[in-house]
Amino acid sequence: MDDNRRNPSSGDEVALRRIQRLSLHLYNPSEPHSGGLSLLPCRAKRNLSPSVESLSEYMRGPHREIQARIFEFFQSRPDLQTPVEISMAEHRQLCMRQMTALVREAGIRPFRYLVENPSAYFAIAEAVGGVDISLGIKMGVQFSLWGGSVINLGTKKHKEKYFDGIDNLDYPGCFAMTELHHGSNVQALQTTATFDPITDEFVINTPNDGAIKWWIGNAAVHGKFASVFARLILPLQGKGGKSADMGIHAFIVPIRDLETHALLPGVEIHDCGHKVGLNGVDNGALRFSHVRVPRDNLLNRFGDVSRDGKYTSSLPTVNKRFAATLGELVGGRVGLAYSSVGVLKIAVTIAVRYSLLRQQFGPPRKPEVSVLDYQSQQHRLMPMLASTYAFHFATQYLVDKYSEMKKTNDDQVIGDVHALSAGLKSYVTSYTARSISTCRESCGGHGYAAVNRFGILRNDHDIFQTFEGDNTVLLQQVAGDLLKRYQEKFKGGTLTMTWNYLRESMSSYLSQPNPVTARWEGEDHLRDPKFQLDAFRYRTSRLLQSVAARLQKHSKTLGSFGAWNRCLNHLLTLAESHIESVVLAKFIEAVQNCPDANTREVLKLVCDLYALDRIWKDIGTYRNVDYVAPNKAKAIHKLTDYLSFQVRGVARELVDAFDLPDLVIRAPIGMASEAYEQYTQHVGF
């Protein structure tokens, strides 16, 4: 044995030398060894250096110029800027002055854009909402709801008579749909419009207190007209000579004198009073006592009544007329989804800038560190920042599809926009509402100061979850549409663009998960957009198949309504999963279409964080069906934390790229520079 050790060619000696050499590398990897091995890093990491200008340019869209005009106008008019402390009465008058100045002094005509260029209208709405959310909503009531109902539900005679007055604000108006007893269930409205063939008029009447029109914007103070949604009643046209109920129609009803502004006979209006937020909007309650309007005041695009009282319509049933009527009002949901992202941008910008500025604690005998350097703060804010970018691209896609729908009236695009607007309005506004509170908490005590905006943003935005369709109801519409597409898939029908993935998913996604790929945990694989999108779509397809089976099972014993209610939470989860799939798909497209390589790399990082954070938040679903093995789940969690850390490194540039002027941010702690100085000056130092 001793002889073998002294022999350099012996096997033991060679093995010993190898062990010694390897041990040197393992315990002293930084020391150079001639001809030896070296430890290589798993991946060379380089710091990103995004160009705010390039990123902002890609985010801007085609209508930044008109937004800049709005910002410049209000910046030049301190008398039109909303103070932190203002009474309800003063706020209402200020909002009306703001809207009037926008139209008559700045020369911006939102109603013309709504009709001719919807995407420009939504850009105006976002900018105006940045000035004051109450102003944005009041503008929406005037132009999108009151004006939109006249243009979209009426015919040429209505446009000729009312367009200019709506456009120049000579005809301020209301959208009187919601009643005390009915909001979401529009088909159950009780207000009546009975045709009087003798006088050739409709008689608008509130039959009971439950039918009082409630929460009607512009009604309490400023409105002179209202689009009133009521049941069209034709006397003697029903079976056995009874009255015929032709369903819900809209009617133009004058409510105040154009000259004196006095209430007209039979119209009773009361103020809904102080609200949680949006107190610049004058919401009122209206009761009609046999108010007569000419037959021409019926908005008759989908149904008309002749002089002799005969009803005609191109649509054969009450349900089809109702669907067509509500379908024309979908622009409100598009606008709310888009504007909600604007509110989220403001809140995230304030929270991120303050978290970079604020320093608390740190290593012993070393300077304090920024709050955003703490993993917990990154966990709160960086996925939210990523989601803001995701929603930006998704709602921009929605606006583009809506514009296409208005130009083409293509049935497939119409179906796509109706379901997508319901889903995105619900998902985005709910997310924004939660996020504003998280942003407030992430800014500690200073986030509680009214001047730093979170309370105002939260209160004004909160109702976004309810008007233009309650979010839970809208998600059910999305789920119902998915089930309809699911049935059509098996009948060989065509699918609209947003749902195309279901064609492949039912076969490929619902097969047993691949036990090999379920264990892949490499970073390249986890950051592959195909893996991410496949995971989102697999979840949606799995939920769709399982809820369809449950509904079929329960309907046998509970009936269709009982089965739907039994599966309701499952249906809501399905709808949210589908919307997340659409959002991710549009984000991935935006990344791939970005022309600048450096900007594309930053967006890819943000997109990866959005995708993997969502997968991790629902990891139980993937684990339950073995789509993701335990080791892969752990790798996703670790990578999500690391990506949050990476995004923190470019967080300032990401929020600066939103290109929000100080007029919109307004919060001292959210200023791009001298935040503490502005904060102390605000309180009087």
XYZ file of C-alpha atoms in Angstrom, residues 328-640:
313
model
C -75.442 49.961 -27.038
C -74.530 51.237 -23.571
C -71.408 49.080 -23.203
C -69.137 52.097 -23.715
C -69.642 53.066 -20.075
C -68.006 49.832 -18.933
C -65.126 50.326 -21.347
C -64.579 53.819 -19.959
C -64.677 52.699 -16.325
C -62.139 49.921 -16.890
C -59.816 52.328 -18.695
C -60.230 55.111 -16.129
C -59.741 52.687 -13.233
C -56.272 51.890 -14.559
C -55.587 55.628 -14.534
C -56.518 55.786 -10.848
C -54.319 52.760 -10.126
C -51.368 54.464 -11.833
C -51.744 57.481 -9.552
C -51.924 55.393 -6.365
C -48.995 53.150 -7.337
C -46.866 56.128 -8.340
C -47.390 57.844 -4.978
C -46.693 54.649 -3.018
C -43.578 53.677 -4.989
C -42.024 57.138 -4.941
C -42.610 57.506 -1.224
C -41.256 53.999 -0.537
C -38.079 54.945 -2.394
C -37.798 58.200 -0.498
C -38.656 56.958 2.998
C -35.727 55.452 4.923
C -36.170 53.373 8.069
C -33.675 51.202 9.989
C -30.743 49.397 8.412
C -27.627 47.357 9.253
C -25.745 48.276 12.455
C -23.645 51.469 12.172
C -24.730 51.973 8.559
C -27.177 54.392 6.924
C -30.880 53.635 6.983
C -32.292 51.958 3.899
C -35.281 52.805 1.712
C -38.525 51.155 2.729
C -38.752 49.669 -0.757
C -35.553 47.717 -0.074
C -37.489 45.572 2.393
C -38.784 42.360 0.875
C -42.177 42.838 2.524
C -42.658 46.210 0.803
C -41.532 44.760 -2.509
C -44.041 41.949 -2.032
C -46.802 44.537 -1.531
C -45.993 46.925 -4.340
C -43.992 45.294 -7.126
C -46.645 42.767 -8.275
C -49.124 45.652 -8.098
C -46.880 47.744 -10.334
C -46.619 44.808 -12.731
C -50.414 44.426 -12.721
C -50.805 48.117 -13.522
C -48.746 47.624 -16.661
C -50.716 44.482 -17.532
C -54.036 46.301 -17.143
C -52.767 49.245 -19.189
C -52.207 47.067 -22.240
C -55.379 45.005 -21.702
C -57.667 48.033 -21.432
C -55.950 49.686 -24.392
C -56.831 46.554 -26.366
C -60.420 46.822 -25.107
C -60.662 50.443 -26.262
C -59.303 49.474 -29.689
C -61.845 46.646 -29.993
C -64.655 48.985 -28.940
C -63.601 51.479 -31.618
C -63.555 48.658 -34.166
C -67.021 47.575 -33.034
C -68.462 51.067 -33.533
C -66.975 51.264 -37.031
C -67.849 47.788 -38.301
C -70.868 46.601 -36.275
C -69.420 43.130 -36.789
C -71.391 40.590 -34.730
C -68.300 38.690 -33.576
C -66.555 41.867 -32.445
C -69.739 42.998 -30.680
C -69.915 39.720 -28.744
C -66.240 39.951 -27.884
C -66.488 43.540 -26.605
C -69.620 42.914 -24.535
C -68.112 40.031 -22.571
C -64.598 41.483 -22.377
C -65.812 44.887 -21.167
C -67.903 43.224 -18.454
C -64.932 41.116 -17.325
C -62.275 43.819 -17.406
C -64.518 46.426 -15.778
C -65.228 44.012 -12.930
C -61.708 42.633 -12.503
C -59.766 45.881 -12.870
C -62.007 48.047 -10.679
C -62.036 45.438 -7.892
C -58.240 45.138 -8.062
C -57.784 48.911 -8.024
C -60.099 49.301 -5.014
C -58.062 46.789 -3.010
C -54.765 48.233 -4.186
C -55.509 51.812 -3.121
C -55.911 50.604 0.468
C -52.685 48.611 0.202
C -50.877 51.698 -1.102
C -52.230 53.740 1.808
C -50.981 51.175 4.308
C -47.595 50.941 2.599
C -47.081 54.673 3.185
C -47.695 54.447 6.925
C -48.977 57.463 8.804
C -48.255 59.928 6.005
C -50.507 57.892 3.730
C -53.371 58.826 6.035
C -53.088 62.562 5.338
C -55.874 63.703 3.017
C -53.408 65.802 1.023
C -51.577 62.621 0.035
C -54.638 61.506 -1.893
C -55.248 57.871 -0.925
C -58.436 58.549 1.023
C -59.878 60.693 -1.759
C -58.860 58.203 -4.444
C -60.289 55.279 -2.476
C -63.616 56.992 -1.757
C -64.109 58.402 -5.236
C -63.133 55.166 -6.978
C -65.023 52.787 -4.691
C -68.328 53.083 -6.578
C -66.591 51.979 -9.798
C -67.247 48.472 -8.502
C -71.001 49.048 -8.557
C -72.214 51.424 -11.264
C -72.373 50.410 -14.919
C -73.013 46.903 -13.603
C -72.259 45.384 -10.211
C -68.974 43.514 -10.441
C -70.349 40.197 -9.215
C -73.189 40.390 -11.736
C -70.771 41.243 -14.552
C -68.539 38.273 -13.725
C -71.585 36.040 -13.980
C -72.179 37.425 -17.475
C -68.622 36.468 -18.399
C -69.089 32.972 -16.972
C -72.373 32.576 -18.825
C -70.706 33.616 -22.057
C -67.877 31.134 -21.502
C -70.391 28.336 -20.980
C -72.120 29.358 -24.185
C -68.796 29.218 -26.048
C -68.102 25.840 -24.448
C -71.339 24.466 -25.866
C -70.656 26.012 -29.266
C -67.254 24.371 -29.347
C -68.838 20.961 -29.249
C -71.421 22.005 -31.854
C -68.690 23.141 -34.237
C -69.539 26.838 -33.985
C -67.083 29.674 -34.455
C -65.470 31.403 -31.511
C -64.766 35.110 -31.210
C -61.137 36.136 -31.075
C -60.734 36.429 -27.327
C -62.028 32.895 -26.856
C -60.045 31.218 -29.631
C -57.789 29.440 -27.158
C -60.738 27.366 -25.928
C -60.752 25.524 -29.246
C -57.400 23.934 -28.492
C -57.652 23.938 -24.737
C -60.458 21.458 -24.304
C -58.362 18.678 -25.783
C -54.747 19.580 -25.050
C -55.084 21.427 -21.752
C -57.471 18.931 -20.199
C -55.344 15.870 -20.813
C -53.322 14.558 -17.889
C -50.451 16.928 -16.982
C -47.060 15.851 -18.267
C -45.186 14.449 -15.224
C -41.875 15.610 -16.707
C -42.749 19.242 -17.430
C -44.598 19.408 -14.101
C -41.166 19.150 -12.453
C -39.208 21.523 -14.671
C -37.974 24.365 -12.488
C -35.346 26.164 -14.560
C -35.625 29.931 -14.797
C -35.703 29.897 -18.596
C -38.684 27.551 -18.507
C -40.574 29.487 -15.834
C -40.012 32.757 -17.705
C -41.095 31.261 -21.017
C -44.334 33.042 -22.034
C -45.636 29.788 -23.493
C -45.411 28.058 -20.103
C -47.060 31.028 -18.393
C -49.927 31.368 -20.849
C -50.461 27.613 -20.995
C -50.741 27.545 -17.202
C -53.322 30.363 -17.155
C -55.360 28.753 -19.911
C -55.125 25.288 -18.428
C -56.648 26.618 -15.210
C -59.474 28.361 -17.103
C -60.234 25.302 -19.204
C -60.204 23.030 -16.176
C -62.588 25.353 -14.308
C -64.859 25.592 -17.344
C -65.112 21.858 -17.836
C -65.699 21.152 -14.148
C -68.354 23.830 -13.638
C -70.203 22.706 -16.762
C -70.346 19.185 -15.330
C -71.523 20.479 -11.932
C -74.253 22.624 -13.481
C -75.519 19.684 -15.496
C -75.582 17.510 -12.393
C -77.314 19.995 -10.072
C -79.849 21.212 -12.611
C -81.537 17.810 -12.497
C -82.529 18.315 -8.858
C -82.349 22.075 -8.289
C -83.405 23.488 -11.647
C -81.317 25.909 -13.685
C -81.505 28.828 -11.220
C -80.772 26.637 -8.189
C -77.874 24.938 -9.971
C -76.392 28.300 -10.979
C -76.610 29.551 -7.396
C -75.089 26.328 -6.047
C -72.095 26.776 -8.381
C -71.888 30.584 -8.143
C -68.474 30.895 -6.473
C -67.068 28.379 -8.949
C -68.495 30.482 -11.810
C -66.975 33.683 -10.456
C -63.559 32.018 -10.170
C -63.904 30.807 -13.757
C -64.669 34.326 -15.010
C -61.712 35.853 -13.157
C -59.402 33.133 -14.449
C -60.489 33.816 -18.019
C -59.947 37.561 -17.667
C -56.473 36.953 -16.229
C -55.708 34.780 -19.261
C -56.757 37.583 -21.606
C -54.755 40.167 -19.648
C -51.600 38.040 -19.775
C -52.022 37.335 -23.489
C -52.264 41.047 -24.242
C -49.266 41.830 -22.032
C -47.166 39.199 -23.796
C -48.197 40.668 -27.166
C -47.234 44.149 -25.990
C -43.803 42.907 -24.911
C -43.193 41.147 -28.218
C -44.358 44.150 -30.261
C -42.134 46.653 -28.467
C -39.613 47.933 -31.042
C -36.890 49.053 -28.607
C -34.802 46.138 -27.286
C -33.958 47.750 -23.955
C -37.569 48.698 -23.270
C -38.709 45.251 -24.353
C -36.354 43.654 -21.841
C -37.775 45.751 -19.011
C -41.362 44.978 -20.026
C -40.505 41.280 -20.218
C -39.284 41.394 -16.613
C -42.496 43.103 -15.498
C -44.641 40.665 -17.498
C -42.858 37.670 -15.957
C -43.528 39.022 -12.482
C -47.224 39.522 -13.272
C -47.564 35.980 -14.633
C -45.622 34.108 -11.963
C -47.141 36.087 -9.106
C -50.620 35.137 -10.320
C -49.610 31.474 -10.692
C -48.129 31.481 -7.182
C -51.231 33.103 -5.680
C -53.316 30.205 -7.040
C -50.663 27.523 -6.636
C -53.108 25.266 -4.810
C -55.157 24.832 -7.973
C -52.088 23.741 -9.929
C -50.881 21.459 -7.159
C -54.270 19.771 -6.739
C -54.184 18.472 -10.310
C -50.406 17.832 -10.374
C -49.878 20.476 -13.036
C -47.007 21.747 -10.864
C -44.876 19.436 -8.732
C -43.720 20.523 -5.239
C -40.212 21.389 -6.391
C -41.575 23.508 -9.222
C -43.980 25.317 -6.901
C -41.049 26.194 -4.647
C -39.042 27.419 -7.635
C -41.955 29.633 -8.758
C -42.161 31.156 -5.282
C -38.436 31.870 -5.137
C -38.360 33.315 -8.641
C -41.353 35.552 -7.909
